[in-house]
């Protein structure tokens, strides 16, 4: 799962200070495939994470540790999940270095990536603390999703089910947990799409591969807002149940029928009705 590059990040209330990270030298993984740079990884450990970083970013580790642990506290608390062991997080010193990673593919339009087999996630340093904080929470939410959907025995077999999980849910939940640092932008995108009749049906957002580049941000925002509507309309537990039901089911209609008594088309219609009720009077 990848976070789209936006150059923005969300403000959050800082949690209690963490234990000071323990640092050791580590080599041999996360090296790029084209040998442009030779990354000499160090490792700083917190309660729930192993942070892999290079010496140039050592000054950021206390801050990054705080962002990671607050992401853990929020996401696992909301979804009532316990992540076994420590999750591996890779902090790349620049976006150019990030694009060289052999952990998971990332390009110039990607702000962060999570891979589903070893549950590792990677983020570049961009110079924006707010963006770093948001992307860390977004990508760690994918780690939680993967533990719920792929964790336990037969992980390799479970990974084949990924084609059944709607991307508007997977990315929407990550954005929902990360929070919106710029509500005005979301309002602008959703209001414009609603009033110009350009909302993309949720059943057309099972994946994003067919979308044009300018529609990607809208797809993320639609997924986020649809899940926020799900929580507001049916209770916050509906969001958790929506994710967890996919462990045993394959079809989004079956999952939504189980959780709220509506299929994706009925839910989409009710969500669109809500948006028109919200933005129609403004127009």
PDB file of C-alpha atoms in Angstrom:
ATOM      1  CA  UNK A   1       0.000   0.000   0.000  1.00  0.00           C
ATOM      2  CA  UNK A   2       1.282   3.429  -0.857  1.00  0.00           C
ATOM      3  CA  UNK A   3       0.508   6.917   0.296  1.00  0.00           C
ATOM      4  CA  UNK A   4       0.199   9.464  -2.540  1.00  0.00           C
ATOM      5  CA  UNK A   5       2.677  12.312  -2.556  1.00  0.00           C
ATOM      6  CA  UNK A   6       0.995  15.509  -1.430  1.00  0.00           C
ATOM      7  CA  UNK A   7       3.646  17.486   0.417  1.00  0.00           C
ATOM      8  CA  UNK A   8       1.277  17.949   3.398  1.00  0.00           C
ATOM      9  CA  UNK A   9       0.895  16.316   6.808  1.00  0.00           C
ATOM     10  CA  UNK A  10      -1.427  16.317   9.818  1.00  0.00           C
ATOM     11  CA  UNK A  11      -0.996  17.907  13.261  1.00  0.00           C
ATOM     12  CA  UNK A  12      -1.602  15.626  16.217  1.00  0.00           C
ATOM     13  CA  UNK A  13      -1.608  15.869  20.007  1.00  0.00           C
ATOM     14  CA  UNK A  14       1.712  14.498  21.159  1.00  0.00           C
ATOM     15  CA  UNK A  15       1.602  11.517  23.464  1.00  0.00           C
ATOM     16  CA  UNK A  16       3.786  10.880  26.510  1.00  0.00           C
ATOM     17  CA  UNK A  17       7.523  10.774  25.933  1.00  0.00           C
ATOM     18  CA  UNK A  18       8.964   7.435  24.896  1.00  0.00           C
ATOM     19  CA  UNK A  19      11.886   5.552  26.238  1.00  0.00           C
ATOM     20  CA  UNK A  20      15.137   6.733  24.680  1.00  0.00           C
ATOM     21  CA  UNK A  21      15.838   4.631  21.552  1.00  0.00           C
ATOM     22  CA  UNK A  22      18.691   2.134  21.671  1.00  0.00           C
ATOM     23  CA  UNK A  23      20.967   2.451  18.639  1.00  0.00           C
ATOM     24  CA  UNK A  24      23.149  -0.204  17.012  1.00  0.00           C
ATOM     25  CA  UNK A  25      24.774  -0.570  13.624  1.00  0.00           C
ATOM     26  CA  UNK A  26      23.047  -2.815  11.079  1.00  0.00           C
ATOM     27  CA  UNK A  27      23.822  -3.572   7.439  1.00  0.00           C
ATOM     28  CA  UNK A  28      22.562  -5.646   4.570  1.00  0.00           C
ATOM     29  CA  UNK A  29      18.900  -4.879   3.904  1.00  0.00           C
ATOM     30  CA  UNK A  30      17.059  -2.020   2.288  1.00  0.00           C
ATOM     31  CA  UNK A  31      19.917  -1.446  -0.145  1.00  0.00           C
ATOM     32  CA  UNK A  32      18.969  -0.092  -3.516  1.00  0.00           C
ATOM     33  CA  UNK A  33      18.930  -2.256  -6.601  1.00  0.00           C
ATOM     34  CA  UNK A  34      20.992   0.043  -8.814  1.00  0.00           C
ATOM     35  CA  UNK A  35      23.859   0.734  -6.348  1.00  0.00           C
ATOM     36  CA  UNK A  36      23.578   4.503  -6.539  1.00  0.00           C
ATOM     37  CA  UNK A  37      23.932   4.768  -2.760  1.00  0.00           C
ATOM     38  CA  UNK A  38      25.352   2.429  -0.165  1.00  0.00           C
ATOM     39  CA  UNK A  39      22.990   2.654   2.793  1.00  0.00           C
ATOM     40  CA  UNK A  40      24.620   1.846   6.110  1.00  0.00           C
ATOM     41  CA  UNK A  41      21.615   1.212   8.292  1.00  0.00           C
ATOM     42  CA  UNK A  42      21.472   1.847  12.009  1.00  0.00           C
ATOM     43  CA  UNK A  43      18.654   0.617  14.224  1.00  0.00           C
ATOM     44  CA  UNK A  44      16.854   2.483  17.010  1.00  0.00           C
ATOM     45  CA  UNK A  45      14.313   0.541  19.042  1.00  0.00           C
ATOM     46  CA  UNK A  46      11.182   1.759  20.778  1.00  0.00           C
ATOM     47  CA  UNK A  47       8.547  -0.264  22.552  1.00  0.00           C
ATOM     48  CA  UNK A  48       6.775  -1.339  19.348  1.00  0.00           C
ATOM     49  CA  UNK A  49       9.210  -0.533  16.510  1.00  0.00           C
ATOM     50  CA  UNK A  50      12.644  -1.079  15.057  1.00  0.00           C
ATOM     51  CA  UNK A  51      13.583   2.121  13.237  1.00  0.00           C
ATOM     52  CA  UNK A  52      16.112   1.641  10.442  1.00  0.00           C
ATOM     53  CA  UNK A  53      17.857   4.868   9.504  1.00  0.00           C
ATOM     54  CA  UNK A  54      21.141   6.318   8.284  1.00  0.00           C
ATOM     55  CA  UNK A  55      23.458   8.455  10.387  1.00  0.00           C
ATOM     56  CA  UNK A  56      22.402  11.690   8.663  1.00  0.00           C
ATOM     57  CA  UNK A  57      18.893  11.271  10.123  1.00  0.00           C
ATOM     58  CA  UNK A  58      19.966  10.438  13.665  1.00  0.00           C
ATOM     59  CA  UNK A  59      18.726  13.807  14.949  1.00  0.00           C
ATOM     60  CA  UNK A  60      15.197  12.898  13.803  1.00  0.00           C
ATOM     61  CA  UNK A  61      14.937   9.628  15.720  1.00  0.00           C
ATOM     62  CA  UNK A  62      13.378  10.983  18.956  1.00  0.00           C
ATOM     63  CA  UNK A  63      10.733  12.792  16.898  1.00  0.00           C
ATOM     64  CA  UNK A  64      10.106   9.820  14.605  1.00  0.00           C
ATOM     65  CA  UNK A  65       9.893   7.517  17.637  1.00  0.00           C
ATOM     66  CA  UNK A  66       7.149   9.711  19.038  1.00  0.00           C
ATOM     67  CA  UNK A  67       5.239   9.757  15.755  1.00  0.00           C
ATOM     68  CA  UNK A  68       5.447   5.961  15.482  1.00  0.00           C
ATOM     69  CA  UNK A  69       4.311   5.259  19.011  1.00  0.00           C
ATOM     70  CA  UNK A  70       1.421   7.696  18.797  1.00  0.00           C
ATOM     71  CA  UNK A  71       0.391   6.048  15.508  1.00  0.00           C
ATOM     72  CA  UNK A  72       0.505   2.667  17.250  1.00  0.00           C
ATOM     73  CA  UNK A  73      -1.543   3.956  20.194  1.00  0.00           C
ATOM     74  CA  UNK A  74      -4.226   5.509  18.009  1.00  0.00           C
ATOM     75  CA  UNK A  75      -4.606   2.846  15.324  1.00  0.00           C
ATOM     76  CA  UNK A  76      -4.424  -0.265  17.491  1.00  0.00           C
ATOM     77  CA  UNK A  77      -6.704   1.431  20.010  1.00  0.00           C
ATOM     78  CA  UNK A  78      -9.322   2.361  17.427  1.00  0.00           C
ATOM     79  CA  UNK A  79      -9.284  -1.088  15.812  1.00  0.00           C
ATOM     80  CA  UNK A  80      -8.632  -2.994  19.053  1.00  0.00           C
ATOM     81  CA  UNK A  81      -5.689  -4.894  17.626  1.00  0.00           C
ATOM     82  CA  UNK A  82      -2.469  -6.077  19.260  1.00  0.00           C
ATOM     83  CA  UNK A  83       0.530  -6.287  16.934  1.00  0.00           C
ATOM     84  CA  UNK A  84       2.906  -9.109  17.941  1.00  0.00           C
ATOM     85  CA  UNK A  85       6.578  -8.214  18.256  1.00  0.00           C
ATOM     86  CA  UNK A  86       8.091  -5.062  16.803  1.00  0.00           C
ATOM     87  CA  UNK A  87       7.351  -3.625  13.386  1.00  0.00           C
ATOM     88  CA  UNK A  88      10.229  -2.638  11.089  1.00  0.00           C
ATOM     89  CA  UNK A  89      10.158   0.951   9.860  1.00  0.00           C
ATOM     90  CA  UNK A  90      12.673   2.327   7.344  1.00  0.00           C
ATOM     91  CA  UNK A  91      13.369   6.057   7.251  1.00  0.00           C
ATOM     92  CA  UNK A  92      15.040   7.034   3.987  1.00  0.00           C
ATOM     93  CA  UNK A  93      17.097  10.250   3.998  1.00  0.00           C
ATOM     94  CA  UNK A  94      15.480  11.676   0.855  1.00  0.00           C
ATOM     95  CA  UNK A  95      12.846  10.889  -1.719  1.00  0.00           C
ATOM     96  CA  UNK A  96      15.557   9.984  -4.223  1.00  0.00           C
ATOM     97  CA  UNK A  97      16.945   7.437  -1.747  1.00  0.00           C
ATOM     98  CA  UNK A  98      13.425   6.174  -1.067  1.00  0.00           C
ATOM     99  CA  UNK A  99      12.940   5.462  -4.776  1.00  0.00           C
ATOM    100  CA  UNK A 100      15.975   3.135  -4.660  1.00  0.00           C
ATOM    101  CA  UNK A 101      14.519   0.861  -1.977  1.00  0.00           C
ATOM    102  CA  UNK A 102      14.297  -2.853  -2.726  1.00  0.00           C
ATOM    103  CA  UNK A 103      11.850  -3.410   0.147  1.00  0.00           C
ATOM    104  CA  UNK A 104       8.845  -2.212  -1.835  1.00  0.00           C
ATOM    105  CA  UNK A 105       8.472  -0.202  -5.054  1.00  0.00           C
ATOM    106  CA  UNK A 106       8.108   3.555  -4.725  1.00  0.00           C
ATOM    107  CA  UNK A 107       8.258   6.314  -7.298  1.00  0.00           C
ATOM    108  CA  UNK A 108       8.288  10.106  -7.354  1.00  0.00           C
ATOM    109  CA  UNK A 109       4.520  10.211  -6.847  1.00  0.00           C
ATOM    110  CA  UNK A 110       4.592   8.064  -3.688  1.00  0.00           C
ATOM    111  CA  UNK A 111       4.910   9.400  -0.149  1.00  0.00           C
ATOM    112  CA  UNK A 112       5.284   6.049   1.645  1.00  0.00           C
ATOM    113  CA  UNK A 113       4.923   2.296   1.074  1.00  0.00           C
ATOM    114  CA  UNK A 114       3.996  -0.764   3.156  1.00  0.00           C
ATOM    115  CA  UNK A 115       4.716  -4.312   2.006  1.00  0.00           C
ATOM    116  CA  UNK A 116       2.358  -7.078   3.070  1.00  0.00           C
ATOM    117  CA  UNK A 117       4.587 -10.126   3.576  1.00  0.00           C
ATOM    118  CA  UNK A 118       6.929  -8.962   6.343  1.00  0.00           C
ATOM    119  CA  UNK A 119       4.762  -5.974   7.329  1.00  0.00           C
ATOM    120  CA  UNK A 120       7.600  -3.475   6.813  1.00  0.00           C
ATOM    121  CA  UNK A 121       6.894   0.139   5.933  1.00  0.00           C
ATOM    122  CA  UNK A 122       9.102   2.844   4.465  1.00  0.00           C
ATOM    123  CA  UNK A 123       8.896   6.637   4.370  1.00  0.00           C
ATOM    124  CA  UNK A 124      11.319   9.306   3.080  1.00  0.00           C
ATOM    125  CA  UNK A 125      12.396  12.480   4.836  1.00  0.00           C
ATOM    126  CA  UNK A 126      10.934  15.428   2.925  1.00  0.00           C
ATOM    127  CA  UNK A 127      11.630  18.291   5.311  1.00  0.00           C
ATOM    128  CA  UNK A 128       8.027  18.484   6.544  1.00  0.00           C
ATOM    129  CA  UNK A 129       7.379  17.146  10.038  1.00  0.00           C
ATOM    130  CA  UNK A 130       3.629  17.371   9.503  1.00  0.00           C
ATOM    131  CA  UNK A 131       3.821  15.280   6.349  1.00  0.00           C
ATOM    132  CA  UNK A 132       6.131  12.745   8.038  1.00  0.00           C
ATOM    133  CA  UNK A 133       3.726  12.384  10.951  1.00  0.00           C
ATOM    134  CA  UNK A 134       0.711  11.844   8.698  1.00  0.00           C
ATOM    135  CA  UNK A 135       2.419   9.367   6.366  1.00  0.00           C
ATOM    136  CA  UNK A 136       3.784   7.334   9.281  1.00  0.00           C
ATOM    137  CA  UNK A 137       0.252   6.954  10.649  1.00  0.00           C
ATOM    138  CA  UNK A 138      -1.148   6.193   7.194  1.00  0.00           C
ATOM    139  CA  UNK A 139       1.429   3.494   6.466  1.00  0.00           C
ATOM    140  CA  UNK A 140       1.265   1.972   9.939  1.00  0.00           C
ATOM    141  CA  UNK A 141      -2.500   1.643   9.481  1.00  0.00           C
ATOM    142  CA  UNK A 142      -1.679  -0.575   6.499  1.00  0.00           C
ATOM    143  CA  UNK A 143       0.550  -2.651   8.780  1.00  0.00           C
ATOM    144  CA  UNK A 144      -2.441  -3.122  11.100  1.00  0.00           C
ATOM    145  CA  UNK A 145      -4.707  -3.961   8.148  1.00  0.00           C
ATOM    146  CA  UNK A 146      -2.227  -6.565   6.927  1.00  0.00           C
ATOM    147  CA  UNK A 147      -1.938  -8.145  10.359  1.00  0.00           C
ATOM    148  CA  UNK A 148      -5.739  -8.413  10.521  1.00  0.00           C
ATOM    149  CA  UNK A 149      -6.165  -9.738   6.989  1.00  0.00           C
ATOM    150  CA  UNK A 150      -2.951 -11.706   6.388  1.00  0.00           C
ATOM    151  CA  UNK A 151      -1.598 -12.480   9.854  1.00  0.00           C
ATOM    152  CA  UNK A 152      -1.273 -15.885  11.497  1.00  0.00           C
ATOM    153  CA  UNK A 153      -0.774 -19.179   9.722  1.00  0.00           C
ATOM    154  CA  UNK A 154      -0.912 -19.515   5.937  1.00  0.00           C
ATOM    155  CA  UNK A 155       0.159 -15.907   5.394  1.00  0.00           C
ATOM    156  CA  UNK A 156       1.302 -16.591   1.831  1.00  0.00           C
ATOM    157  CA  UNK A 157      -2.071 -18.132   0.977  1.00  0.00           C
ATOM    158  CA  UNK A 158      -3.961 -15.296   2.655  1.00  0.00           C
ATOM    159  CA  UNK A 159      -2.065 -12.768   0.529  1.00  0.00           C
ATOM    160  CA  UNK A 160      -3.867 -14.114  -2.533  1.00  0.00           C
ATOM    161  CA  UNK A 161      -7.105 -12.752  -1.056  1.00  0.00           C
ATOM    162  CA  UNK A 162      -5.816  -9.198  -1.461  1.00  0.00           C
ATOM    163  CA  UNK A 163      -7.558  -8.912  -4.839  1.00  0.00           C
ATOM    164  CA  UNK A 164     -10.891  -9.093  -3.006  1.00  0.00           C
ATOM    165  CA  UNK A 165     -10.233  -6.140  -0.690  1.00  0.00           C
ATOM    166  CA  UNK A 166     -11.566  -2.829  -2.086  1.00  0.00           C
ATOM    167  CA  UNK A 167      -8.834  -0.236  -2.301  1.00  0.00           C
ATOM    168  CA  UNK A 168     -11.237   2.528  -1.262  1.00  0.00           C
ATOM    169  CA  UNK A 169     -11.514   0.711   2.075  1.00  0.00           C
ATOM    170  CA  UNK A 170      -7.789  -0.027   2.488  1.00  0.00           C
ATOM    171  CA  UNK A 171      -6.618   3.481   1.582  1.00  0.00           C
ATOM    172  CA  UNK A 172      -9.677   5.162   3.041  1.00  0.00           C
ATOM    173  CA  UNK A 173      -9.062   3.554   6.433  1.00  0.00           C
ATOM    174  CA  UNK A 174      -5.406   4.624   6.365  1.00  0.00           C
ATOM    175  CA  UNK A 175      -6.437   8.209   5.623  1.00  0.00           C
ATOM    176  CA  UNK A 176      -9.239   8.023   8.203  1.00  0.00           C
ATOM    177  CA  UNK A 177      -6.758   7.005  10.923  1.00  0.00           C
ATOM    178  CA  UNK A 178      -4.115   9.516   9.831  1.00  0.00           C
ATOM    179  CA  UNK A 179      -6.611  12.367   9.960  1.00  0.00           C
ATOM    180  CA  UNK A 180      -6.963  15.253   7.550  1.00  0.00           C
ATOM    181  CA  UNK A 181      -4.496  18.044   8.172  1.00  0.00           C
ATOM    182  CA  UNK A 182      -6.239  20.245   5.615  1.00  0.00           C
ATOM    183  CA  UNK A 183     -10.046  19.915   5.916  1.00  0.00           C
ATOM    184  CA  UNK A 184     -10.546  22.784   3.475  1.00  0.00           C
ATOM    185  CA  UNK A 185      -8.890  20.803   0.686  1.00  0.00           C
ATOM    186  CA  UNK A 186     -11.061  17.753   1.343  1.00  0.00           C
ATOM    187  CA  UNK A 187     -14.134  19.984   1.403  1.00  0.00           C
ATOM    188  CA  UNK A 188     -13.134  21.557  -1.895  1.00  0.00           C
ATOM    189  CA  UNK A 189     -12.526  18.193  -3.606  1.00  0.00           C
ATOM    190  CA  UNK A 190     -15.705  16.531  -2.348  1.00  0.00           C
ATOM    191  CA  UNK A 191     -17.913  19.587  -2.843  1.00  0.00           C
ATOM    192  CA  UNK A 192     -16.703  20.060  -6.409  1.00  0.00           C
ATOM    193  CA  UNK A 193     -17.109  16.360  -7.253  1.00  0.00           C
ATOM    194  CA  UNK A 194     -20.585  16.269  -5.679  1.00  0.00           C
ATOM    195  CA  UNK A 195     -21.985  19.395  -7.308  1.00  0.00           C
ATOM    196  CA  UNK A 196     -20.493  18.621 -10.723  1.00  0.00           C
ATOM    197  CA  UNK A 197     -21.730  15.005 -10.565  1.00  0.00           C
ATOM    198  CA  UNK A 198     -18.169  13.627 -10.763  1.00  0.00           C
ATOM    199  CA  UNK A 199     -18.150  11.429  -7.669  1.00  0.00           C
ATOM    200  CA  UNK A 200     -16.660   8.057  -8.573  1.00  0.00           C
ATOM    201  CA  UNK A 201     -18.988   5.191  -7.557  1.00  0.00           C
ATOM    202  CA  UNK A 202     -17.466   3.167  -4.739  1.00  0.00           C
ATOM    203  CA  UNK A 203     -17.880  -0.046  -6.722  1.00  0.00           C
ATOM    204  CA  UNK A 204     -15.587   1.566  -9.347  1.00  0.00           C
ATOM    205  CA  UNK A 205     -12.905   2.104  -6.690  1.00  0.00           C
ATOM    206  CA  UNK A 206     -12.155  -1.544  -5.971  1.00  0.00           C
ATOM    207  CA  UNK A 207      -8.759  -0.645  -7.402  1.00  0.00           C
ATOM    208  CA  UNK A 208      -7.328   2.615  -8.716  1.00  0.00           C
ATOM    209  CA  UNK A 209      -5.435   1.339 -11.761  1.00  0.00           C
ATOM    210  CA  UNK A 210      -8.031   2.626 -14.223  1.00  0.00           C
ATOM    211  CA  UNK A 211      -8.132   6.147 -12.782  1.00  0.00           C
ATOM    212  CA  UNK A 212      -6.517   9.158 -14.394  1.00  0.00           C
ATOM    213  CA  UNK A 213      -3.748  10.795 -12.408  1.00  0.00           C
ATOM    214  CA  UNK A 214      -5.896  13.746 -11.317  1.00  0.00           C
ATOM    215  CA  UNK A 215      -8.511  11.336  -9.900  1.00  0.00           C
ATOM    216  CA  UNK A 216      -6.173   9.579  -7.443  1.00  0.00           C
ATOM    217  CA  UNK A 217      -6.381  12.201  -4.696  1.00  0.00           C
ATOM    218  CA  UNK A 218     -10.156  12.295  -5.113  1.00  0.00           C
ATOM    219  CA  UNK A 219     -10.287   8.499  -4.723  1.00  0.00           C
ATOM    220  CA  UNK A 220      -8.335   8.691  -1.449  1.00  0.00           C
ATOM    221  CA  UNK A 221     -10.602  11.453  -0.163  1.00  0.00           C
ATOM    222  CA  UNK A 222     -13.746   9.594  -1.188  1.00  0.00           C
ATOM    223  CA  UNK A 223     -12.585   6.461   0.629  1.00  0.00           C
ATOM    224  CA  UNK A 224     -11.711   8.447   3.744  1.00  0.00           C
ATOM    225  CA  UNK A 225     -15.019  10.315   3.789  1.00  0.00           C
ATOM    226  CA  UNK A 226     -17.044   7.162   3.060  1.00  0.00           C
ATOM    227  CA  UNK A 227     -15.524   5.503   6.126  1.00  0.00           C
ATOM    228  CA  UNK A 228     -16.115   8.606   8.224  1.00  0.00           C
ATOM    229  CA  UNK A 229     -19.737   8.519   7.072  1.00  0.00           C
ATOM    230  CA  UNK A 230     -19.880   4.813   7.962  1.00  0.00           C
ATOM    231  CA  UNK A 231     -18.678   5.647  11.485  1.00  0.00           C
ATOM    232  CA  UNK A 232     -21.055   8.600  11.883  1.00  0.00           C
ATOM    233  CA  UNK A 233     -24.100   6.797  10.485  1.00  0.00           C
ATOM    234  CA  UNK A 234     -23.642   3.312  11.944  1.00  0.00           C
ATOM    235  CA  UNK A 235     -21.207   3.776  14.841  1.00  0.00           C
ATOM    236  CA  UNK A 236     -17.432   3.651  15.065  1.00  0.00           C
ATOM    237  CA  UNK A 237     -17.471  -0.129  15.567  1.00  0.00           C
ATOM    238  CA  UNK A 238     -18.842  -0.463  12.025  1.00  0.00           C
ATOM    239  CA  UNK A 239     -15.458   0.613  10.650  1.00  0.00           C
ATOM    240  CA  UNK A 240     -13.664  -2.081  12.646  1.00  0.00           C
ATOM    241  CA  UNK A 241     -16.242  -4.723  11.705  1.00  0.00           C
ATOM    242  CA  UNK A 242     -15.976  -3.726   8.041  1.00  0.00           C
ATOM    243  CA  UNK A 243     -12.258  -4.548   8.092  1.00  0.00           C
ATOM    244  CA  UNK A 244     -12.445  -7.673  10.262  1.00  0.00           C
ATOM    245  CA  UNK A 245     -15.287  -9.284   8.315  1.00  0.00           C
ATOM    246  CA  UNK A 246     -13.025  -9.538   5.288  1.00  0.00           C
ATOM    247  CA  UNK A 247     -11.010 -12.208   7.109  1.00  0.00           C
ATOM    248  CA  UNK A 248     -13.794 -14.700   6.463  1.00  0.00           C
ATOM    249  CA  UNK A 249     -15.598 -13.176   3.486  1.00  0.00           C
ATOM    250  CA  UNK A 250     -14.531 -12.329  -0.053  1.00  0.00           C
ATOM    251  CA  UNK A 251     -17.197  -9.955  -1.346  1.00  0.00           C
ATOM    252  CA  UNK A 252     -17.669  -6.353  -0.231  1.00  0.00           C
ATOM    253  CA  UNK A 253     -21.444  -6.730  -0.613  1.00  0.00           C
ATOM    254  CA  UNK A 254     -21.505  -9.665   1.792  1.00  0.00           C
ATOM    255  CA  UNK A 255     -19.377  -7.746   4.277  1.00  0.00           C
ATOM    256  CA  UNK A 256     -21.489  -4.599   4.181  1.00  0.00           C
ATOM    257  CA  UNK A 257     -24.708  -6.617   4.396  1.00  0.00           C
ATOM    258  CA  UNK A 258     -23.333  -8.283   7.512  1.00  0.00           C
ATOM    259  CA  UNK A 259     -22.199  -5.005   9.095  1.00  0.00           C
ATOM    260  CA  UNK A 260     -24.933  -2.502   8.159  1.00  0.00           C
ATOM    261  CA  UNK A 261     -27.593  -4.444   6.241  1.00  0.00           C
ATOM    262  CA  UNK A 262     -26.832  -2.713   2.914  1.00  0.00           C
ATOM    263  CA  UNK A 263     -24.771  -3.697  -0.113  1.00  0.00           C
ATOM    264  CA  UNK A 264     -22.125  -1.406  -1.630  1.00  0.00           C
ATOM    265  CA  UNK A 265     -24.610   0.129  -4.087  1.00  0.00           C
ATOM    266  CA  UNK A 266     -27.104   1.004  -1.349  1.00  0.00           C
ATOM    267  CA  UNK A 267     -24.348   2.330   0.899  1.00  0.00           C
ATOM    268  CA  UNK A 268     -22.934   4.378  -1.970  1.00  0.00           C
ATOM    269  CA  UNK A 269     -26.388   5.837  -2.708  1.00  0.00           C
ATOM    270  CA  UNK A 270     -26.927   6.797   0.941  1.00  0.00           C
ATOM    271  CA  UNK A 271     -23.436   8.330   1.151  1.00  0.00           C
ATOM    272  CA  UNK A 272     -24.026  10.352  -2.039  1.00  0.00           C
ATOM    273  CA  UNK A 273     -27.369  11.515  -0.680  1.00  0.00           C
ATOM    274  CA  UNK A 274     -25.568  12.701   2.459  1.00  0.00           C
ATOM    275  CA  UNK A 275     -23.043  14.665   0.381  1.00  0.00           C
ATOM    276  CA  UNK A 276     -25.786  16.343  -1.662  1.00  0.00           C
ATOM    277  CA  UNK A 277     -27.638  17.252   1.539  1.00  0.00           C
ATOM    278  CA  UNK A 278     -24.420  18.747   2.848  1.00  0.00           C
ATOM    279  CA  UNK A 279     -23.241  20.679  -0.193  1.00  0.00           C
ATOM    280  CA  UNK A 280     -26.488  21.401  -2.028  1.00  0.00           C
ATOM    281  CA  UNK A 281     -27.553  24.278   0.260  1.00  0.00           C
ATOM    282  CA  UNK A 282     -24.061  25.781  -0.001  1.00  0.00           C
ATOM    283  CA  UNK A 283     -24.389  25.899  -3.778  1.00  0.00           C
TER     284      UNK A 283
END
